[in-house]
Amino acid sequence: MSSGKDYNRYVKWVRCIVAIVICLTVITVVVLSAKSRINGNKNSEPTTEYSENSVIPEEDEEAYDLPPRVLNSDVVPYDGQRRAISCWGDSMMFGIGAGEAYVSGSDEVLDISGWTTPDTLEYLTGIKVYNLGVSGETSNEIALRQGGIKMYVDNTFEVGYDDSVEVSIVDEYGNPVYMADFSAYGYVEPHEPDVVYINDDMFKITGTEETGLYICRYSETEVGGDAFTTVYEGTQVTTKASYERKGDILILEIGSNGGWDNYRQLISQYDAMIQNAGCDYYIIVGDTDDPGTSIADTSQGFCNEDGTYIGVGDTAWEATLSEAYGEHFINMRTYLIENGLSDAGLRATNADYRGFRRGRISKQLRSDWTHFNSYGYYAKGLAIYEKGVELGYWK
């Protein structure tokens, strides 16, 4: 009987010892694991949580010297006359990448699917807006189409309505000129293609660079009988859009595809377009490529020369345009960093805030590395609208 009790007492002691060993083992594992995590954190880079309170660099780069200029970029008080709006540019004005999108309006959700910047501007102002953006065009090609850079016939000819004759057209520098559409109205506005004005008369151009160009007189109404006219070498040729859109409020967004060798040349192109329009009311839209990605300005890097991020500071390109055009200029890249997402009713992510520090527009506003989606074009249109209100062009 005593031996049975001793056996039971022995089993209890063994169980107690095993329990103690298990507890000590668990404690040891937990302690070692905690030490491992602590040491690991000491040896690794700390994780930064980006938020709207994160500091975004805002130091501006210096502007380059401006070219000799005739244009006065002071803001002229608006005369109150109702004008159309002409938006000249490349694919960023045309609206490549526009797609499905919705924003909250004052009373209901607004369907902005397919909207471009000119669409947005027309909606906000209630004014007719001409989308004169053509994809892929350089600043030189846009200025030529708009009339800032002049075109001339390079041969003398006599022609009527019924038959075409060969024609040679050169720019003011003597370079031969060929266009996909000499009317210059682009791909959005309904128009008769390849119509130009010479001495206030309309002509129609046919042919290509390979076949050569041909020209005849043209009328939008029926003509009774043929009528010949002589055009002399050196006579100016004006695209239909340039001729008909003079006096419009001018929105210019050029330079993203090159066509200029330095900022002085680019500003000279801008100035020529403004002077050709014959209107004191204009807005210059800054480039929206992220720093270091522009194919037009390879001097712009991902960082400033001192290695700091650009953030919402002006690049040299932006600073030079700001110096040249003052209150007429919108730094669209920095506007969209600061306001683009909220304008479109979108929320910034941590990735967005990291991009903002590097001067990058949110990918939520883009359809690819350079073009916007309809959210981006809507926000850009809103920025132009607000600039026009500031300048007194519309209410």
mmCIF file of C-alpha atoms in Angstrom:
data_model
loop_
_atom_site.group_PDB
_atom_site.id
_atom_site.type_symbol
_atom_site.label_atom_id
_atom_site.label_comp_id
_atom_site.label_asym_id
_atom_site.label_seq_id
_atom_site.Cartn_x
_atom_site.Cartn_y
_atom_site.Cartn_z
ATOM 1 C CA MET A 1 0.000 0.000 0.000
ATOM 2 C CA SER A 2 2.816 2.333 0.895
ATOM 3 C CA SER A 3 4.612 1.506 -2.325
ATOM 4 C CA GLY A 4 1.495 2.485 -4.329
ATOM 5 C CA LYS A 5 1.369 5.885 -2.643
ATOM 6 C CA ASP A 6 5.072 6.391 -3.300
ATOM 7 C CA TYR A 7 4.516 5.596 -6.964
ATOM 8 C CA ASN A 8 1.699 8.153 -7.297
ATOM 9 C CA ARG A 9 3.812 10.760 -5.536
ATOM 10 C CA TYR A 10 6.641 10.036 -7.960
ATOM 11 C CA VAL A 11 4.373 10.503 -11.026
ATOM 12 C CA LYS A 12 3.176 13.870 -9.709
ATOM 13 C CA TRP A 13 6.757 15.080 -9.266
ATOM 14 C CA VAL A 14 7.680 13.996 -12.787
ATOM 15 C CA ARG A 15 4.670 15.799 -14.251
ATOM 16 C CA CYS A 16 5.572 18.946 -12.310
ATOM 17 C CA ILE A 17 9.158 18.880 -13.508
ATOM 18 C CA VAL A 18 8.034 18.361 -17.146
ATOM 19 C CA ALA A 19 5.633 21.319 -16.881
ATOM 20 C CA ILE A 20 8.416 23.529 -15.492
ATOM 21 C CA VAL A 21 10.769 22.511 -18.321
ATOM 22 C CA ILE A 22 8.104 23.264 -20.942
ATOM 23 C CA CYS A 23 7.448 26.717 -19.450
ATOM 24 C CA LEU A 24 11.154 27.538 -19.348
ATOM 25 C CA THR A 25 11.520 26.414 -22.962
ATOM 26 C CA VAL A 26 8.630 28.613 -24.141
ATOM 27 C CA ILE A 27 10.014 31.619 -22.260
ATOM 28 C CA THR A 28 13.455 31.073 -23.786
ATOM 29 C CA VAL A 29 12.034 30.857 -27.324
ATOM 30 C CA VAL A 30 9.978 34.034 -26.879
ATOM 31 C CA VAL A 31 12.963 35.962 -25.509
ATOM 32 C CA LEU A 32 15.277 34.812 -28.293
ATOM 33 C CA SER A 33 12.647 35.639 -30.909
ATOM 34 C CA ALA A 34 12.159 39.133 -29.503
ATOM 35 C CA LYS A 35 15.924 39.728 -29.443
ATOM 36 C CA SER A 36 16.135 38.567 -33.043
ATOM 37 C CA ARG A 37 13.432 41.025 -34.140
ATOM 38 C CA ILE A 38 15.073 43.871 -32.247
ATOM 39 C CA ASN A 39 18.484 43.148 -33.756
ATOM 40 C CA GLY A 40 16.933 42.778 -37.177
ATOM 41 C CA ASN A 41 15.236 46.152 -36.882
ATOM 42 C CA LYS A 42 18.489 47.748 -35.772
ATOM 43 C CA ASN A 43 20.251 46.448 -38.864
ATOM 44 C CA SER A 44 17.512 47.289 -41.381
ATOM 45 C CA GLU A 45 16.410 50.648 -42.883
ATOM 46 C CA PRO A 46 13.419 52.069 -41.030
ATOM 47 C CA THR A 47 10.111 52.084 -42.889
ATOM 48 C CA THR A 48 8.691 55.556 -43.527
ATOM 49 C CA GLU A 49 4.942 56.036 -43.579
ATOM 50 C CA TYR A 50 4.191 58.751 -46.140
ATOM 51 C CA SER A 51 1.183 60.956 -45.623
ATOM 52 C CA GLU A 52 -0.144 64.334 -46.610
ATOM 53 C CA ASN A 53 2.010 65.756 -43.808
ATOM 54 C CA SER A 54 5.242 64.448 -45.366
ATOM 55 C CA VAL A 55 7.536 67.245 -46.492
ATOM 56 C CA ILE A 56 7.587 67.734 -50.268
ATOM 57 C CA PRO A 57 10.583 69.721 -51.617
ATOM 58 C CA GLU A 58 9.646 73.056 -53.177
ATOM 59 C CA GLU A 59 12.932 74.766 -54.055
ATOM 60 C CA ASP A 60 12.902 76.256 -57.569
ATOM 61 C CA GLU A 61 15.688 75.895 -60.091
ATOM 62 C CA GLU A 62 16.976 79.047 -61.771
ATOM 63 C CA ALA A 63 15.397 80.335 -64.975
ATOM 64 C CA TYR A 64 17.491 80.575 -68.126
ATOM 65 C CA ASP A 65 18.066 83.853 -69.978
ATOM 66 C CA LEU A 66 15.181 84.906 -72.220
ATOM 67 C CA PRO A 67 15.578 85.780 -75.910
ATOM 68 C CA PRO A 68 15.163 89.361 -77.183
ATOM 69 C CA ARG A 69 11.397 89.871 -77.309
ATOM 70 C CA VAL A 70 8.734 92.173 -78.728
ATOM 71 C CA LEU A 71 5.882 90.548 -76.814
ATOM 72 C CA ASN A 72 4.800 92.189 -73.569
ATOM 73 C CA SER A 73 3.599 89.468 -71.216
ATOM 74 C CA ASP A 74 1.806 91.811 -68.806
ATOM 75 C CA VAL A 75 -1.802 90.870 -68.072
ATOM 76 C CA VAL A 76 -4.195 93.037 -70.109
ATOM 77 C CA PRO A 77 -7.632 93.620 -68.517
ATOM 78 C CA TYR A 78 -10.275 91.652 -70.389
ATOM 79 C CA ASP A 79 -12.460 93.759 -72.684
ATOM 80 C CA GLY A 80 -15.629 91.758 -71.961
ATOM 81 C CA GLN A 81 -16.140 90.586 -75.543
ATOM 82 C CA ARG A 82 -17.399 87.012 -75.864
ATOM 83 C CA ARG A 83 -14.769 84.929 -77.640
ATOM 84 C CA ALA A 84 -14.254 81.297 -78.502
ATOM 85 C CA ILE A 85 -11.294 79.425 -77.007
ATOM 86 C CA SER A 86 -8.660 77.752 -79.190
ATOM 87 C CA CYS A 87 -6.508 75.025 -77.616
ATOM 88 C CA TRP A 88 -3.352 74.314 -79.636
ATOM 89 C CA GLY A 89 -1.070 71.426 -78.755
ATOM 90 C CA ASP A 90 -0.110 67.805 -79.306
ATOM 91 C CA SER A 91 -1.550 64.523 -77.977
ATOM 92 C CA MET A 92 -1.839 65.972 -74.466
ATOM 93 C CA MET A 93 -4.304 68.528 -75.816
ATOM 94 C CA PHE A 94 -5.934 66.122 -78.259
ATOM 95 C CA GLY A 95 -6.594 63.754 -75.350
ATOM 96 C CA ILE A 96 -4.898 60.418 -76.004
ATOM 97 C CA GLY A 97 -5.795 58.020 -73.174
ATOM 98 C CA ALA A 98 -9.179 59.498 -72.223
ATOM 99 C CA GLY A 99 -11.460 56.749 -70.940
ATOM 100 C CA GLU A 100 -14.158 55.863 -68.433
ATOM 101 C CA ALA A 101 -14.325 58.211 -65.452
ATOM 102 C CA TYR A 102 -16.856 59.746 -63.057
ATOM 103 C CA VAL A 103 -16.617 62.674 -60.641
ATOM 104 C CA SER A 104 -19.040 64.094 -58.106
ATOM 105 C CA GLY A 105 -20.908 67.119 -59.427
ATOM 106 C CA SER A 106 -22.868 69.668 -57.425
ATOM 107 C CA ASP A 107 -26.053 67.594 -57.509
ATOM 108 C CA GLU A 108 -25.122 64.230 -58.989
ATOM 109 C CA VAL A 109 -22.295 62.097 -60.308
ATOM 110 C CA LEU A 110 -20.857 63.586 -63.490
ATOM 111 C CA ASP A 111 -19.914 61.153 -66.252
ATOM 112 C CA ILE A 112 -16.650 62.484 -67.721
ATOM 113 C CA SER A 113 -15.843 59.331 -69.679
ATOM 114 C CA GLY A 114 -13.848 60.226 -72.780
ATOM 115 C CA TRP A 115 -13.449 63.852 -71.725
ATOM 116 C CA THR A 116 -10.364 65.768 -72.792
ATOM 117 C CA THR A 117 -9.075 69.065 -71.426
ATOM 118 C CA PRO A 118 -10.944 71.113 -74.091
ATOM 119 C CA ASP A 119 -14.140 69.165 -73.286
ATOM 120 C CA THR A 120 -13.744 70.033 -69.611
ATOM 121 C CA LEU A 121 -13.030 73.679 -70.358
ATOM 122 C CA GLU A 122 -16.104 73.980 -72.585
ATOM 123 C CA TYR A 123 -18.270 72.381 -69.884
ATOM 124 C CA LEU A 124 -16.981 74.715 -67.160
ATOM 125 C CA THR A 125 -17.040 77.962 -69.157
ATOM 126 C CA GLY A 126 -20.048 77.413 -71.408
ATOM 127 C CA ILE A 127 -17.918 78.828 -74.243
ATOM 128 C CA LYS A 128 -17.167 77.100 -77.552
ATOM 129 C CA VAL A 129 -13.735 75.481 -77.286
ATOM 130 C CA TYR A 130 -11.771 74.258 -80.316
ATOM 131 C CA ASN A 131 -9.572 71.208 -79.733
ATOM 132 C CA LEU A 132 -6.667 71.848 -82.102
ATOM 133 C CA GLY A 133 -4.351 69.210 -80.661
ATOM 134 C CA VAL A 134 -2.586 66.842 -83.064
ATOM 135 C CA SER A 135 -0.791 63.783 -81.697
ATOM 136 C CA GLY A 136 2.954 63.586 -82.172
ATOM 137 C CA GLU A 137 3.509 67.148 -83.337
ATOM 138 C CA THR A 138 6.591 69.068 -82.274
ATOM 139 C CA SER A 139 6.487 72.675 -81.106
ATOM 140 C CA ASN A 140 7.747 73.758 -84.535
ATOM 141 C CA GLU A 141 4.947 71.853 -86.303
ATOM 142 C CA ILE A 142 2.276 73.264 -83.998
ATOM 143 C CA ALA A 143 3.584 76.809 -84.497
ATOM 144 C CA LEU A 144 3.608 76.249 -88.275
ATOM 145 C CA ARG A 145 0.032 74.957 -88.243
ATOM 146 C CA GLN A 146 -1.128 77.810 -86.002
ATOM 147 C CA GLY A 147 0.601 80.450 -88.132
ATOM 148 C CA GLY A 148 3.259 81.613 -85.694
ATOM 149 C CA ILE A 149 5.799 80.248 -88.165
ATOM 150 C CA LYS A 150 4.842 81.476 -91.646
ATOM 151 C CA MET A 151 4.354 79.489 -94.864
ATOM 152 C CA TYR A 152 4.746 80.716 -98.454
ATOM 153 C CA VAL A 153 4.220 79.404 -101.975
ATOM 154 C CA ASP A 154 7.554 78.767 -103.658
ATOM 155 C CA ASN A 155 6.353 79.059 -107.267
ATOM 156 C CA THR A 156 4.024 81.261 -109.322
ATOM 157 C CA PHE A 157 0.879 79.615 -110.714
ATOM 158 C CA GLU A 158 -2.532 80.323 -112.206
ATOM 159 C CA VAL A 159 -5.411 78.097 -111.131
ATOM 160 C CA GLY A 160 -9.204 77.836 -111.063
ATOM 161 C CA TYR A 161 -11.807 75.659 -109.349
ATOM 162 C CA ASP A 162 -11.891 72.748 -111.786
ATOM 163 C CA ASP A 163 -8.253 71.775 -112.238
ATOM 164 C CA SER A 164 -5.288 71.506 -109.888
ATOM 165 C CA VAL A 165 -1.744 72.664 -110.551
ATOM 166 C CA GLU A 166 1.496 71.724 -108.872
ATOM 167 C CA VAL A 167 2.528 73.864 -105.925
ATOM 168 C CA SER A 168 5.546 74.049 -103.636
ATOM 169 C CA ILE A 169 5.158 75.370 -100.099
ATOM 170 C CA VAL A 170 8.020 76.358 -97.793
ATOM 171 C CA ASP A 171 8.243 77.782 -94.288
ATOM 172 C CA GLU A 172 9.877 81.091 -93.403
ATOM 173 C CA TYR A 173 13.231 79.322 -93.154
ATOM 174 C CA GLY A 174 12.961 77.835 -96.658
ATOM 175 C CA ASN A 175 12.131 74.288 -95.540
ATOM 176 C CA PRO A 176 9.537 72.358 -97.599
ATOM 177 C CA VAL A 177 6.196 71.956 -95.813
ATOM 178 C CA TYR A 178 3.912 68.905 -95.801
ATOM 179 C CA MET A 179 0.999 68.381 -93.421
ATOM 180 C CA ALA A 180 -1.391 65.542 -92.708
ATOM 181 C CA ASP A 181 -4.151 68.158 -92.972
ATOM 182 C CA PHE A 182 -3.401 71.673 -94.190
ATOM 183 C CA SER A 183 -6.651 72.986 -92.687
ATOM 184 C CA ALA A 184 -5.000 72.543 -89.234
ATOM 185 C CA TYR A 185 -8.296 71.803 -87.493
ATOM 186 C CA GLY A 186 -6.977 68.487 -86.221
ATOM 187 C CA TYR A 187 -8.969 65.308 -85.690
ATOM 188 C CA VAL A 188 -11.830 66.532 -83.489
ATOM 189 C CA GLU A 189 -13.446 69.529 -85.148
ATOM 190 C CA PRO A 190 -15.666 68.851 -88.199
ATOM 191 C CA HIS A 191 -14.107 70.488 -91.245
ATOM 192 C CA GLU A 192 -13.149 70.132 -94.895
ATOM 193 C CA PRO A 193 -9.558 68.870 -94.855
ATOM 194 C CA ASP A 194 -6.572 70.557 -96.506
ATOM 195 C CA VAL A 195 -8.181 73.957 -97.048
ATOM 196 C CA VAL A 196 -5.931 77.028 -96.821
ATOM 197 C CA TYR A 197 -6.260 80.758 -97.365
ATOM 198 C CA ILE A 198 -4.154 82.748 -99.824
ATOM 199 C CA ASN A 199 -4.907 86.476 -100.193
ATOM 200 C CA ASP A 200 -8.200 85.912 -98.306
ATOM 201 C CA ASP A 201 -9.353 83.313 -100.870
ATOM 202 C CA MET A 202 -9.766 79.613 -100.108
ATOM 203 C CA PHE A 203 -7.732 76.935 -101.866
ATOM 204 C CA LYS A 204 -7.588 73.156 -101.444
ATOM 205 C CA ILE A 205 -4.332 71.221 -101.387
ATOM 206 C CA THR A 206 -4.025 67.566 -102.374
ATOM 207 C CA GLY A 207 -1.116 65.154 -102.641
ATOM 208 C CA THR A 208 1.672 64.008 -100.369
ATOM 209 C CA GLU A 209 5.400 64.395 -99.952
ATOM 210 C CA GLU A 210 5.881 61.360 -102.214
ATOM 211 C CA THR A 211 3.525 62.484 -105.013
ATOM 212 C CA GLY A 212 4.053 66.217 -104.693
ATOM 213 C CA LEU A 213 1.456 68.831 -103.749
ATOM 214 C CA TYR A 214 -1.310 70.185 -105.971
ATOM 215 C CA ILE A 215 -3.651 73.105 -105.440
ATOM 216 C CA CYS A 216 -6.950 74.450 -106.773
ATOM 217 C CA ARG A 217 -9.419 77.132 -105.764
ATOM 218 C CA TYR A 218 -12.115 76.084 -103.294
ATOM 219 C CA SER A 219 -15.492 77.375 -102.169
ATOM 220 C CA GLU A 220 -17.896 76.157 -99.509
ATOM 221 C CA THR A 221 -20.790 77.200 -101.734
ATOM 222 C CA GLU A 222 -21.561 76.306 -105.341
ATOM 223 C CA VAL A 223 -19.646 78.374 -107.879
ATOM 224 C CA GLY A 224 -21.157 79.326 -111.229
ATOM 225 C CA GLY A 225 -18.395 78.708 -113.764
ATOM 226 C CA ASP A 226 -14.651 78.610 -113.354
ATOM 227 C CA ALA A 227 -12.606 81.605 -112.286
ATOM 228 C CA PHE A 228 -8.837 81.759 -112.484
ATOM 229 C CA THR A 229 -6.491 83.594 -110.187
ATOM 230 C CA THR A 230 -2.736 84.078 -110.244
ATOM 231 C CA VAL A 231 -0.699 83.437 -107.114
ATOM 232 C CA TYR A 232 2.865 84.725 -107.088
ATOM 233 C CA GLU A 233 5.939 83.167 -105.545
ATOM 234 C CA GLY A 234 6.449 84.386 -101.979
ATOM 235 C CA THR A 235 2.736 84.830 -101.218
ATOM 236 C CA GLN A 236 1.786 83.744 -97.707
ATOM 237 C CA VAL A 237 -0.260 80.575 -97.149
ATOM 238 C CA THR A 238 -2.415 80.355 -94.004
ATOM 239 C CA THR A 239 -4.113 77.248 -92.649
ATOM 240 C CA LYS A 240 -7.889 77.478 -92.377
ATOM 241 C CA ALA A 241 -7.813 77.172 -88.592
ATOM 242 C CA SER A 242 -5.179 79.891 -88.269
ATOM 243 C CA TYR A 243 -7.191 82.228 -90.497
ATOM 244 C CA GLU A 244 -10.564 81.594 -88.857
ATOM 245 C CA ARG A 245 -9.495 81.359 -85.211
ATOM 246 C CA LYS A 246 -7.673 84.688 -84.964
ATOM 247 C CA GLY A 247 -8.847 86.644 -81.958
ATOM 248 C CA ASP A 248 -9.812 83.590 -79.889
ATOM 249 C CA ILE A 249 -8.610 83.215 -76.312
ATOM 250 C CA LEU A 250 -5.463 81.161 -76.774
ATOM 251 C CA ILE A 251 -4.471 78.054 -74.782
ATOM 252 C CA LEU A 252 -0.992 76.813 -75.729
ATOM 253 C CA GLU A 253 0.636 73.538 -74.657
ATOM 254 C CA ILE A 254 3.673 72.796 -76.816
ATOM 255 C CA GLY A 255 7.182 71.384 -76.568
ATOM 256 C CA SER A 256 6.682 67.864 -75.182
ATOM 257 C CA ASN A 257 7.702 66.235 -78.482
ATOM 258 C CA GLY A 258 10.698 68.463 -79.126
ATOM 259 C CA GLY A 259 10.954 70.849 -82.077
ATOM 260 C CA TRP A 260 13.221 73.226 -80.135
ATOM 261 C CA ASP A 261 16.907 73.208 -79.244
ATOM 262 C CA ASN A 262 16.858 75.511 -76.221
ATOM 263 C CA TYR A 263 14.450 77.495 -74.072
ATOM 264 C CA ARG A 264 15.071 80.703 -76.020
ATOM 265 C CA GLN A 265 13.894 79.039 -79.224
ATOM 266 C CA LEU A 266 10.831 77.547 -77.524
ATOM 267 C CA ILE A 267 9.835 80.931 -76.090
ATOM 268 C CA SER A 268 10.288 82.535 -79.512
ATOM 269 C CA GLN A 269 7.832 79.961 -80.902
ATOM 270 C CA TYR A 270 5.326 80.708 -78.141
ATOM 271 C CA ASP A 271 5.693 84.461 -78.743
ATOM 272 C CA ALA A 272 5.171 84.074 -82.493
ATOM 273 C CA MET A 273 1.960 82.093 -81.947
ATOM 274 C CA ILE A 274 0.574 84.667 -79.515
ATOM 275 C CA GLN A 275 1.381 87.537 -81.866
ATOM 276 C CA ASN A 276 -0.132 85.688 -84.831
ATOM 277 C CA ALA A 277 -3.387 85.136 -82.929
ATOM 278 C CA GLY A 278 -3.770 88.879 -82.497
ATOM 279 C CA CYS A 279 -5.184 88.425 -79.015
ATOM 280 C CA ASP A 280 -3.895 89.676 -75.673
ATOM 281 C CA TYR A 281 -5.711 86.900 -73.822
ATOM 282 C CA TYR A 282 -3.766 83.661 -73.527
ATOM 283 C CA ILE A 283 -2.692 80.903 -71.132
ATOM 284 C CA ILE A 284 0.578 78.950 -71.309
ATOM 285 C CA VAL A 285 0.314 75.368 -70.006
ATOM 286 C CA GLY A 286 3.480 73.849 -68.557
ATOM 287 C CA ASP A 287 4.758 70.393 -69.509
ATOM 288 C CA THR A 288 3.379 67.494 -67.471
ATOM 289 C CA ASP A 289 6.017 64.809 -67.986
ATOM 290 C CA ASP A 290 7.595 63.653 -64.739
ATOM 291 C CA PRO A 291 11.122 65.031 -64.191
ATOM 292 C CA GLY A 292 13.671 62.878 -65.968
ATOM 293 C CA THR A 293 11.181 61.309 -68.401
ATOM 294 C CA SER A 294 10.754 64.057 -71.008
ATOM 295 C CA ILE A 295 11.916 63.201 -74.529
ATOM 296 C CA ALA A 296 12.055 66.918 -75.329
ATOM 297 C CA ASP A 297 14.232 68.133 -72.462
ATOM 298 C CA THR A 298 16.825 65.520 -71.593
ATOM 299 C CA SER A 299 18.693 68.011 -69.394
ATOM 300 C CA GLN A 300 16.004 67.584 -66.736
ATOM 301 C CA GLY A 301 16.923 64.745 -64.392
ATOM 302 C CA PHE A 302 15.116 62.906 -61.623
ATOM 303 C CA CYS A 303 16.859 65.166 -59.099
ATOM 304 C CA ASN A 304 18.232 68.683 -58.897
ATOM 305 C CA GLU A 305 21.933 69.259 -59.505
ATOM 306 C CA ASP A 306 22.616 69.029 -55.766
ATOM 307 C CA GLY A 307 20.961 65.604 -55.581
ATOM 308 C CA THR A 308 17.775 66.777 -53.879
ATOM 309 C CA TYR A 309 14.368 65.813 -55.198
ATOM 310 C CA ILE A 310 12.444 68.343 -57.271
ATOM 311 C CA GLY A 311 9.082 67.889 -55.579
ATOM 312 C CA VAL A 312 6.850 70.863 -56.359
ATOM 313 C CA GLY A 313 9.724 73.225 -57.044
ATOM 314 C CA ASP A 314 10.037 74.611 -60.575
ATOM 315 C CA THR A 315 12.368 72.815 -62.958
ATOM 316 C CA ALA A 316 14.556 75.069 -65.113
ATOM 317 C CA TRP A 317 12.053 74.624 -67.971
ATOM 318 C CA GLU A 318 9.137 75.652 -65.763
ATOM 319 C CA ALA A 319 11.056 78.513 -64.157
ATOM 320 C CA THR A 320 11.994 79.908 -67.575
ATOM 321 C CA LEU A 321 8.397 79.805 -68.845
ATOM 322 C CA SER A 322 7.233 81.427 -65.603
ATOM 323 C CA GLU A 323 9.807 84.178 -66.052
ATOM 324 C CA ALA A 324 8.722 84.709 -69.657
ATOM 325 C CA TYR A 325 4.936 84.699 -69.217
ATOM 326 C CA GLY A 326 4.294 85.601 -65.595
ATOM 327 C CA GLU A 327 0.650 85.241 -64.583
ATOM 328 C CA HIS A 328 -0.230 83.734 -67.972
ATOM 329 C CA PHE A 329 1.739 80.573 -67.082
ATOM 330 C CA ILE A 330 0.432 77.517 -65.240
ATOM 331 C CA ASN A 331 2.959 75.075 -63.825
ATOM 332 C CA MET A 332 0.621 72.207 -64.614
ATOM 333 C CA ARG A 333 2.886 69.500 -63.181
ATOM 334 C CA THR A 334 2.970 71.048 -59.715
ATOM 335 C CA TYR A 335 -0.720 71.978 -59.877
ATOM 336 C CA LEU A 336 -1.645 68.354 -60.531
ATOM 337 C CA ILE A 337 0.634 67.111 -57.748
ATOM 338 C CA GLU A 338 -1.035 69.455 -55.272
ATOM 339 C CA ASN A 339 -4.628 69.427 -56.553
ATOM 340 C CA GLY A 340 -5.138 66.814 -59.264
ATOM 341 C CA LEU A 341 -6.394 63.945 -57.123
ATOM 342 C CA SER A 342 -8.738 66.069 -55.030
ATOM 343 C CA ASP A 343 -10.087 67.744 -58.193
ATOM 344 C CA ALA A 344 -10.952 64.289 -59.520
ATOM 345 C CA GLY A 345 -12.336 63.003 -56.208
ATOM 346 C CA LEU A 346 -9.494 60.503 -55.730
ATOM 347 C CA ARG A 347 -7.428 59.720 -52.617
ATOM 348 C CA ALA A 348 -3.641 59.802 -52.550
ATOM 349 C CA THR A 349 -1.800 56.588 -51.695
ATOM 350 C CA ASN A 350 1.565 56.179 -49.982
ATOM 351 C CA ALA A 351 3.036 55.509 -53.426
ATOM 352 C CA ASP A 352 1.580 58.828 -54.597
ATOM 353 C CA TYR A 353 3.232 60.716 -51.721
ATOM 354 C CA ARG A 354 6.582 59.102 -52.484
ATOM 355 C CA GLY A 355 6.129 60.176 -56.093
ATOM 356 C CA PHE A 356 5.181 63.730 -55.110
ATOM 357 C CA ARG A 357 8.521 64.153 -53.327
ATOM 358 C CA ARG A 358 10.201 63.223 -56.596
ATOM 359 C CA GLY A 359 8.060 65.648 -58.570
ATOM 360 C CA ARG A 360 5.829 62.991 -60.122
ATOM 361 C CA ILE A 361 2.138 63.270 -60.910
ATOM 362 C CA SER A 362 -0.016 60.465 -59.488
ATOM 363 C CA LYS A 363 -0.381 57.420 -61.719
ATOM 364 C CA GLN A 364 -4.084 57.537 -60.882
ATOM 365 C CA LEU A 365 -4.297 60.476 -63.317
ATOM 366 C CA ARG A 366 -2.367 58.790 -66.136
ATOM 367 C CA SER A 367 -3.201 56.256 -68.827
ATOM 368 C CA ASP A 368 0.494 55.576 -69.542
ATOM 369 C CA TRP A 369 3.878 57.076 -68.664
ATOM 370 C CA THR A 370 3.060 60.448 -70.274
ATOM 371 C CA HIS A 371 -0.626 60.722 -71.238
ATOM 372 C CA PHE A 372 -3.512 61.301 -68.858
ATOM 373 C CA ASN A 373 -6.782 59.471 -68.430
ATOM 374 C CA SER A 374 -10.030 61.435 -68.227
ATOM 375 C CA TYR A 375 -9.422 62.140 -64.526
ATOM 376 C CA GLY A 376 -6.119 63.796 -65.416
ATOM 377 C CA TYR A 377 -7.552 65.739 -68.357
ATOM 378 C CA TYR A 378 -10.474 66.870 -66.194
ATOM 379 C CA ALA A 379 -8.141 68.171 -63.478
ATOM 380 C CA LYS A 380 -6.001 69.914 -66.094
ATOM 381 C CA GLY A 381 -9.090 71.539 -67.590
ATOM 382 C CA LEU A 382 -10.148 72.705 -64.133
ATOM 383 C CA ALA A 383 -6.711 74.287 -63.616
ATOM 384 C CA ILE A 384 -6.997 76.182 -66.915
ATOM 385 C CA TYR A 385 -10.525 77.245 -66.029
ATOM 386 C CA GLU A 386 -9.352 78.637 -62.669
ATOM 387 C CA LYS A 387 -6.460 80.464 -64.353
ATOM 388 C CA GLY A 388 -8.921 82.032 -66.812
ATOM 389 C CA VAL A 389 -11.100 83.190 -63.914
ATOM 390 C CA GLU A 390 -8.010 84.672 -62.257
ATOM 391 C CA LEU A 391 -7.128 86.551 -65.475
ATOM 392 C CA GLY A 392 -10.712 87.723 -65.990
ATOM 393 C CA TYR A 393 -11.368 85.798 -69.233
ATOM 394 C CA TRP A 394 -14.563 84.145 -67.957
ATOM 395 C CA LYS A 395 -16.525 83.750 -64.729
#
